Structures are given as C-alpha cells and as structure tokens.
XYZ file of N, CA, C and O in Angstrom:
592
model
N 0.815 -1.195 0.000
C 0.000 0.000 0.000
C 0.858 1.258 0.000
O 0.551 2.212 -0.698
N 1.933 1.271 0.781
C 2.778 2.454 0.856
C 3.461 2.773 -0.466
O 3.702 3.935 -0.770
N 3.756 1.746 -1.250
C 4.407 2.002 -2.533
C 3.455 2.654 -3.533
O 3.881 3.211 -4.534
N 2.139 2.591 -3.274
C 1.158 3.208 -4.159
C 1.039 4.708 -3.942
O 0.610 5.431 -4.846
N 1.386 5.201 -2.765
C 1.212 6.621 -2.457
C 1.976 7.512 -3.431
O 1.383 8.432 -4.003
N 3.279 7.293 -3.672
C 3.965 8.145 -4.649
C 3.379 8.031 -6.061
O 3.321 9.028 -6.796
N 2.906 6.851 -6.414
C 2.289 6.662 -7.728
C 1.003 7.468 -7.833
O 0.759 8.134 -8.841
N 0.177 7.419 -6.800
C -1.066 8.190 -6.803
C -0.799 9.690 -6.835
O -1.517 10.438 -7.503
N 0.218 10.136 -6.111
C 0.546 11.567 -6.119
C 1.020 11.988 -7.502
O 0.628 13.045 -8.010
N 1.837 11.153 -8.144
C 2.291 11.449 -9.511
C 1.106 11.456 -10.474
O 0.975 12.366 -11.310
N 0.226 10.472 -10.360
C -0.971 10.432 -11.201
C -1.867 11.644 -10.944
O -2.480 12.176 -11.870
N -1.935 12.079 -9.687
C -2.722 13.254 -9.349
C -2.194 14.513 -10.000
O -2.952 15.355 -10.490
N -0.875 14.663 -10.045
C -0.265 15.819 -10.724
C -0.602 15.802 -12.216
O -0.929 16.836 -12.795
N -0.501 14.632 -12.833
C -0.822 14.515 -14.258
C -2.301 14.794 -14.515
O -2.646 15.504 -15.460
N -3.156 14.252 -13.666
C -4.598 14.432 -13.814
C -4.968 15.911 -13.652
O -5.827 16.426 -14.352
N -4.281 16.587 -12.739
C -4.530 17.997 -12.510
C -4.184 18.816 -13.761
O -4.851 19.796 -14.065
N -3.165 18.398 -14.497
C -2.781 19.086 -15.730
C -3.747 18.783 -16.878
O -3.968 19.612 -17.738
N -4.302 17.576 -16.885
C -5.175 17.139 -17.976
C -6.592 17.696 -17.828
O -7.220 18.064 -18.813
N -7.102 17.745 -16.598
C -8.512 18.083 -16.383
C -8.812 19.508 -16.866
O -8.145 20.454 -16.466
N -9.855 19.673 -17.713
C -10.208 21.020 -18.184
C -10.943 21.808 -17.092
O -11.945 21.346 -16.565
N -10.436 22.965 -16.774
C -11.044 23.812 -15.742
C -12.032 24.767 -16.408
O -11.785 25.961 -16.533
N -13.146 24.220 -16.848
C -14.184 24.995 -17.532
C -15.371 25.195 -16.601
O -15.726 24.295 -15.837
N -16.001 26.349 -16.698
C -17.092 26.679 -15.780
C -18.263 25.703 -15.894
O -18.962 25.461 -14.916
N -18.476 25.097 -17.068
C -19.570 24.144 -17.230
C -19.354 22.887 -16.390
O -20.308 22.181 -16.054
N -18.110 22.568 -16.064
C -17.804 21.329 -15.351
C -17.791 21.485 -13.834
O -17.797 20.491 -13.110
N -17.759 22.727 -13.341
C -17.653 22.937 -11.890
C -18.827 22.339 -11.131
O -18.659 21.818 -10.034
N -20.012 22.398 -11.668
C -21.172 21.844 -10.985
C -21.338 20.346 -11.168
O -22.066 19.705 -10.414
N -20.655 19.789 -12.167
C -20.826 18.368 -12.474
C -19.805 17.459 -11.799
O -20.105 16.302 -11.497
N -18.593 17.963 -11.604
C -17.505 17.120 -11.109
C -16.802 17.785 -9.928
O -16.558 18.988 -9.954
N -16.424 17.002 -8.915
C -15.684 17.591 -7.792
C -14.237 17.922 -8.157
O -13.576 18.659 -7.444
N -13.743 17.393 -9.272
C -12.355 17.623 -9.667
C -12.004 19.109 -9.726
O -10.925 19.509 -9.276
N -12.904 19.898 -10.261
C -12.630 21.333 -10.416
C -12.369 21.985 -9.060
O -11.419 22.763 -8.907
N -13.171 21.660 -8.076
C -12.996 22.242 -6.746
C -11.754 21.678 -6.055
O -11.019 22.414 -5.392
N -11.505 20.382 -6.225
C -10.332 19.756 -5.600
C -9.054 20.327 -6.211
O -8.095 20.622 -5.490
N -9.026 20.487 -7.517
C -7.846 21.037 -8.185
C -7.599 22.472 -7.729
O -6.462 22.851 -7.433
N -8.661 23.272 -7.656
C -8.513 24.651 -7.205
C -7.968 24.694 -5.779
O -7.033 25.452 -5.481
N -8.534 23.883 -4.896
C -8.083 23.853 -3.503
C -6.654 23.328 -3.390
O -5.854 23.846 -2.597
N -6.308 22.318 -4.190
C -4.959 21.748 -4.131
C -3.926 22.748 -4.628
O -2.863 22.904 -4.009
N -4.215 23.438 -5.728
C -3.278 24.454 -6.220
C -3.094 25.570 -5.194
O -1.976 26.032 -4.971
N -4.197 26.002 -4.585
C -4.109 27.023 -3.548
C -3.283 26.511 -2.369
O -2.416 27.216 -1.849
N -3.550 25.275 -1.959
C -2.813 24.676 -0.850
C -1.326 24.522 -1.138
O -0.498 24.683 -0.235
N -0.979 24.237 -2.377
C 0.428 24.087 -2.735
C 1.175 25.419 -2.603
O 2.378 25.431 -2.336
N 0.485 26.515 -2.773
C 1.108 27.826 -2.627
C 1.129 28.291 -1.179
O 2.092 28.902 -0.728
N 0.064 28.021 -0.447
C -0.132 28.617 0.869
C 0.343 27.734 2.022
O 0.885 28.234 3.006
N 0.156 26.440 1.933
C 0.401 25.575 3.080
C 1.870 25.452 3.495
O 2.144 25.428 4.698
N 2.847 25.363 2.586
C 4.232 25.294 3.082
C 4.640 26.503 3.938
O 5.191 26.312 5.032
N 4.343 27.745 3.506
C 4.687 28.855 4.408
C 3.913 28.828 5.728
O 4.459 29.161 6.786
N 2.644 28.414 5.674
C 1.862 28.322 6.913
C 2.459 27.267 7.833
O 2.540 27.471 9.054
N 2.896 26.139 7.260
C 3.492 25.078 8.075
C 4.763 25.578 8.759
O 4.967 25.347 9.962
N 5.597 26.284 8.024
C 6.847 26.804 8.601
C 6.538 27.836 9.677
O 7.130 27.822 10.767
N 5.578 28.728 9.389
C 5.205 29.747 10.364
C 4.612 29.098 11.623
O 4.891 29.530 12.740
N 3.816 28.065 11.436
C 3.203 27.366 12.568
C 4.276 26.769 13.479
O 4.224 26.925 14.702
N 5.261 26.117 12.891
C 6.336 25.514 13.688
C 7.143 26.605 14.386
O 7.428 26.519 15.589
N 7.489 27.656 13.642
C 8.299 28.725 14.230
C 7.579 29.425 15.376
O 8.179 29.691 16.434
N 6.288 29.727 15.195
C 5.544 30.408 16.252
C 5.396 29.539 17.494
O 5.529 30.024 18.627
N 5.114 28.255 17.291
C 4.975 27.379 18.453
C 6.286 27.235 19.205
O 6.311 27.247 20.442
N 7.395 27.111 18.458
C 8.689 26.998 19.130
C 9.050 28.301 19.834
O 9.633 28.300 20.925
N 8.707 29.424 19.226
C 9.024 30.724 19.823
C 8.242 30.945 21.115
O 8.805 31.375 22.120
N 6.944 30.691 21.094
C 6.111 30.970 22.257
C 6.080 29.845 23.286
O 5.910 30.105 24.473
N 6.206 28.609 22.849
C 6.095 27.481 23.780
C 7.439 26.859 24.141
O 7.527 26.089 25.091
N 8.456 27.108 23.347
C 9.776 26.580 23.649
C 10.025 25.228 22.999
O 9.135 24.594 22.428
N 11.262 24.787 23.120
C 11.681 23.542 22.478
C 11.069 22.302 23.141
O 11.148 21.211 22.592
N 10.453 22.464 24.295
C 9.793 21.321 24.941
C 8.602 20.839 24.111
O 8.188 19.690 24.233
N 8.080 21.706 23.245
C 6.932 21.362 22.411
C 7.337 21.104 20.953
O 6.528 21.271 20.047
N 8.575 20.705 20.753
C 9.080 20.454 19.393
C 8.267 19.380 18.677
O 7.910 19.549 17.500
N 7.943 18.295 19.353
C 7.196 17.200 18.705
C 5.818 17.678 18.245
O 5.402 17.397 17.114
N 5.129 18.424 19.095
C 3.807 18.923 18.727
C 3.898 19.941 17.588
O 3.059 19.938 16.679
N 4.908 20.791 17.640
C 5.086 21.800 16.598
C 5.372 21.139 15.249
O 4.794 21.520 14.223
N 6.238 20.137 15.248
C 6.547 19.431 13.995
C 5.332 18.665 13.473
O 5.100 18.613 12.262
N 4.552 18.093 14.380
C 3.337 17.381 13.967
C 2.362 18.335 13.285
O 1.797 18.009 12.235
N 2.169 19.502 13.849
C 1.278 20.495 13.239
C 1.833 20.951 11.884
O 1.082 21.108 10.923
N 3.141 21.157 11.822
C 3.758 21.567 10.561
C 3.595 20.508 9.484
O 3.265 20.827 8.340
N 3.803 19.262 9.836
C 3.646 18.169 8.867
C 2.195 18.063 8.411
O 1.919 17.832 7.230
N 1.258 18.259 9.332
C -0.150 18.210 8.957
C -0.466 19.279 7.903
O -1.059 18.983 6.864
N -0.089 20.517 8.172
C -0.387 21.590 7.215
C 0.347 21.388 5.892
O -0.191 21.669 4.827
N 1.571 20.887 5.972
C 2.347 20.633 4.759
C 1.731 19.519 3.922
O 1.818 19.519 2.700
N 1.064 18.549 4.588
C 0.524 17.392 3.877
C -0.831 17.640 3.219
O -1.277 16.826 2.411
N -1.509 18.719 3.532
C -2.844 18.959 2.977
C -2.864 18.959 1.446
O -3.718 18.302 0.846
N -1.949 19.653 0.760
C -1.967 19.562 -0.709
C -1.664 18.146 -1.217
O -2.201 17.730 -2.246
N -0.846 17.410 -0.491
C -0.549 16.032 -0.895
C -1.792 15.160 -0.821
O -1.970 14.252 -1.634
N -2.668 15.451 0.130
C -3.913 14.705 0.227
C -4.796 14.965 -0.988
O -5.447 14.056 -1.502
N -4.815 16.202 -1.467
C -5.558 16.525 -2.682
C -4.983 15.812 -3.891
O -5.729 15.270 -4.721
N -3.653 15.788 -4.004
C -3.014 15.082 -5.118
C -3.291 13.581 -5.050
O -3.511 12.941 -6.080
N -3.283 13.030 -3.844
C -3.574 11.604 -3.676
C -5.004 11.303 -4.140
O -5.242 10.330 -4.849
N -5.968 12.147 -3.742
C -7.354 11.939 -4.141
C -7.481 12.015 -5.656
O -8.167 11.190 -6.277
N -6.838 13.004 -6.267
C -6.909 13.148 -7.723
C -6.290 11.942 -8.427
O -6.820 11.460 -9.431
N -5.164 11.450 -7.910
C -4.523 10.281 -8.507
C -5.378 9.038 -8.392
O -5.484 8.241 -9.330
N -6.011 8.879 -7.243
C -6.910 7.740 -7.048
C -8.114 7.846 -7.977
O -8.515 6.870 -8.616
N -8.681 9.035 -8.071
C -9.866 9.260 -8.915
C -9.542 9.036 -10.388
O -10.348 8.494 -11.132
N -8.367 9.459 -10.819
C -8.024 9.347 -12.240
C -7.991 7.896 -12.716
O -8.227 7.623 -13.894
N -7.724 6.984 -11.814
C -7.624 5.569 -12.186
C -8.907 4.786 -11.934
O -8.951 3.584 -12.207
N -9.948 5.430 -11.419
C -11.220 4.745 -11.206
C -11.974 4.603 -12.525
O -11.994 5.532 -13.331
N -12.613 3.463 -12.755
C -13.437 3.324 -13.965
C -14.682 4.200 -13.853
O -15.178 4.464 -12.761
N -15.161 4.640 -14.996
C -16.365 5.468 -15.018
C -17.578 4.649 -14.604
O -17.703 3.488 -14.996
N -18.496 5.239 -13.836
C -19.745 4.537 -13.532
C -20.561 4.335 -14.808
O -20.354 5.050 -15.800
N -21.502 3.398 -14.835
C -22.244 3.073 -16.066
C -22.911 4.280 -16.741
O -22.825 4.434 -17.951
N -23.550 5.153 -15.977
C -24.207 6.312 -16.574
C -23.205 7.266 -17.222
O -23.447 7.802 -18.306
N -22.088 7.463 -16.558
C -21.066 8.348 -17.101
C -20.350 7.695 -18.281
O -19.878 8.382 -19.188
N -20.289 6.371 -18.267
C -19.681 5.642 -19.386
C -20.494 5.885 -20.658
O -19.930 6.109 -21.734
N -21.810 5.857 -20.536
C -22.679 6.124 -21.692
C -22.502 7.567 -22.166
O -22.466 7.838 -23.372
N -22.369 8.494 -21.236
C -22.138 9.909 -21.569
C -20.807 10.086 -22.294
O -20.694 10.828 -23.258
N -19.771 9.362 -21.818
C -18.447 9.379 -22.442
C -18.551 8.931 -23.911
O -18.011 9.575 -24.807
N -19.277 7.816 -24.141
C -19.448 7.319 -25.509
C -20.199 8.320 -26.374
O -19.859 8.529 -27.546
N -21.226 8.946 -25.814
C -22.019 9.936 -26.540
C -21.148 11.125 -26.960
O -21.206 11.565 -28.113
N -20.351 11.639 -26.041
C -19.463 12.759 -26.364
C -18.451 12.332 -27.419
O -18.174 13.066 -28.369
N -17.910 11.137 -27.263
C -16.920 10.625 -28.216
C -17.516 10.572 -29.629
O -16.894 11.030 -30.592
N -18.725 10.015 -29.742
C -19.360 9.895 -31.063
C -19.680 11.266 -31.665
O -19.485 11.485 -32.866
N -20.155 12.207 -30.841
C -20.432 13.553 -31.338
C -19.162 14.243 -31.814
O -19.169 14.925 -32.843
N -18.089 14.055 -31.093
C -16.820 14.667 -31.488
C -16.297 14.024 -32.770
O -15.739 14.711 -33.625
N -16.468 12.722 -32.878
C -16.039 12.013 -34.084
C -16.815 12.515 -35.299
O -16.248 12.700 -36.379
N -18.117 12.770 -35.140
C -18.942 13.301 -36.221
C -18.504 14.706 -36.627
O -18.657 15.092 -37.774
N -17.958 15.458 -35.679
C -17.481 16.813 -35.966
C -16.094 16.801 -36.608
O -15.576 17.842 -36.981
N -15.494 15.617 -36.707
C -14.202 15.481 -37.374
C -12.998 15.681 -36.475
O -11.903 15.954 -36.955
N -13.175 15.532 -35.179
C -12.052 15.674 -34.249
C -11.144 14.452 -34.331
O -11.622 13.328 -34.458
N -9.853 14.690 -34.243
C -8.888 13.594 -34.206
C -8.834 13.066 -32.778
O -8.412 13.772 -31.866
N -9.299 11.841 -32.581
C -9.377 11.256 -31.242
C -8.620 9.945 -31.185
O -8.436 9.267 -32.196
N -8.200 9.593 -29.964
C -7.645 8.268 -29.748
C -8.788 7.271 -29.889
O -9.958 7.640 -29.850
N -8.458 6.011 -30.013
C -9.518 5.009 -30.159
C -10.367 4.953 -28.893
O -9.906 5.263 -27.799
N -11.615 4.558 -29.060
C -12.564 4.478 -27.952
C -12.121 3.395 -26.980
O -11.885 2.250 -27.361
N -11.985 3.761 -25.727
C -11.558 2.829 -24.691
C -12.756 2.014 -24.210
O -13.781 2.599 -23.862
N -12.657 0.678 -24.184
C -13.804 -0.131 -23.776
C -14.198 0.075 -22.304
O -15.367 0.062 -21.969
N -13.229 0.265 -21.429
C -13.495 0.509 -20.008
C -12.780 1.803 -19.602
O -11.727 1.755 -18.959
N -13.370 2.937 -19.964
C -12.672 4.197 -19.690
C -12.629 4.530 -18.201
O -13.510 4.169 -17.430
N -11.539 5.197 -17.856
C -11.370 5.703 -16.496
C -11.591 7.219 -16.527
O -11.779 7.803 -17.589
N -11.565 7.837 -15.386
C -11.739 9.286 -15.329
C -10.622 10.003 -16.091
O -10.828 11.084 -16.624
N -9.441 9.392 -16.162
C -8.331 9.991 -16.910
C -8.688 10.118 -18.390
O -8.431 11.154 -19.010
N -9.295 9.087 -18.964
C -9.704 9.141 -20.373
C -10.825 10.171 -20.577
O -10.856 10.870 -21.586
N -11.736 10.255 -19.606
C -12.788 11.268 -19.684
C -12.180 12.672 -19.673
O -12.599 13.534 -20.436
N -11.191 12.888 -18.829
C -10.538 14.196 -18.758
C -9.887 14.551 -20.095
O -10.008 15.691 -20.575
N -9.211 13.586 -20.720
C -8.579 13.844 -22.022
C -9.631 14.173 -23.076
O -9.441 15.083 -23.885
N -10.735 13.434 -23.069
C -11.797 13.667 -24.035
C -12.427 15.048 -23.838
O -12.633 15.800 -24.799
N -12.703 15.402 -22.586
C -13.291 16.711 -22.304
C -12.333 17.844 -22.661
O -12.742 18.875 -23.180
N -11.060 17.635 -22.385
C -10.056 18.660 -22.733
C -10.037 18.884 -24.243
O -10.016 20.022 -24.715
N -10.064 17.797 -25.005
C -10.097 17.896 -26.465
C -11.375 18.585 -26.928
O -11.347 19.424 -27.824
N -12.501 18.248 -26.306
C -13.782 18.855 -26.686
C -13.748 20.361 -26.479
O -14.155 21.124 -27.368
N -13.248 20.823 -25.360
C -13.215 22.256 -25.089
C -12.158 22.975 -25.922
O -12.303 24.161 -26.207
N -11.130 22.256 -26.318
C -10.075 22.885 -27.105
C -10.448 22.978 -28.586
O -10.203 24.001 -29.228
N -11.051 21.928 -29.131
C -11.256 21.861 -30.578
C -12.655 22.259 -31.048
O -12.808 22.640 -32.201
N -13.647 22.121 -30.190
C -15.010 22.419 -30.627
C -15.387 23.844 -30.255
O -14.881 24.404 -29.290
N -16.309 24.415 -31.005
C -16.727 25.779 -30.704
C -17.615 25.802 -29.461
O -18.159 24.798 -29.027
N -17.768 26.977 -28.889
C -18.506 27.147 -27.630
C -19.976 26.748 -27.749
O -20.564 26.238 -26.809
N -20.583 26.972 -28.884
C -22.001 26.622 -29.051
C -22.195 25.115 -28.938
O -23.143 24.638 -28.308
N -21.294 24.352 -29.527
C -21.405 22.901 -29.493
C -21.182 22.374 -28.074
O -21.934 21.530 -27.579
N -20.152 22.880 -27.385
C -19.879 22.399 -26.027
C -20.962 22.859 -25.063
O -21.263 22.156 -24.106
N -21.595 24.001 -25.317
C -22.693 24.463 -24.463
C -23.871 23.482 -24.555
O -24.529 23.183 -23.573
N -24.125 22.961 -25.745
C -25.209 21.988 -25.932
C -24.884 20.643 -25.260
O -25.784 19.923 -24.853
N -23.612 20.301 -25.175
C -23.208 19.034 -24.571
C -23.369 19.060 -23.056
O -23.570 18.028 -22.431
N -23.254 20.239 -22.459
C -23.301 20.339 -20.999
C -24.482 21.160 -20.595
O -24.711 21.648 -19.630
C-alpha cells in the first residue's frame, strides 16, 4: 500500500494538468474544486506550516518540538492529500451512466471530425478528462454548451 502513495501523487499531478477547468464542469464534477483547492494549498500551506512551527517553538519553547513538527507536517501534507485523491480518482473506472455519456461525447466529437484516440472499452476518469479537454479545445462554444 505504501508504494502506491507516490504513484497516486504522480498520477494526481498529471490528472490535474489534464482536467479542463471549464465553468460548465464545476457543478458536475468535484475535480474542479479539488484542483482549485490543491493548487491554492500548494502555494499557501508550506509557508503556513513553517510559520506554525516557528511560532509554536518561539512561544512554547523547544519542549513542544514534537507537537510543533506534527502540526507543521499536517499543514504541509494537505496539498498532498488533494493530489492523492486526484490520482486515485483518475484511475477509477467510469460509472455506467457516465460511461454512456463518455461514448455519446466521443461519437459527437467524431462526427465533428475531431482527431481522437480510439474508444476505450473501459474508460477511467483519466480518459474522460482527455476527451473533455479535447472537446473544449477543438469544438466551438455553441457545441460544447449543448453538450453540458
């Protein structure tokens, strides 16, 4: 299990880059909110963790070093938890209803002449993210508005 954590974090970073951050998707998928929170956490949490440790050591003394480091590690790990969730989600197979939606979008894009990879028989959220990214990049806004 422990050897999977770095893999999930790496997959989460890749998934975060692939997922289209479009306003139409914010209400449909938690990915948009998780990605936004994770990016914010990656910027804010390391300085907060350092400040937390420094303030506790300054005011409470070195006798509380273990507690201060524990709090610092907790704050530092929050963005990693978001990356882990994204990595885990990216490898989950699509539920049946979403699988049908994936096929529908794929066929509509194919009819519009988009260059797509072959249809995956058991798509995961990662394949859905790639398909949605292609849809928002290559199709006009009127067509994508009708899809969502």
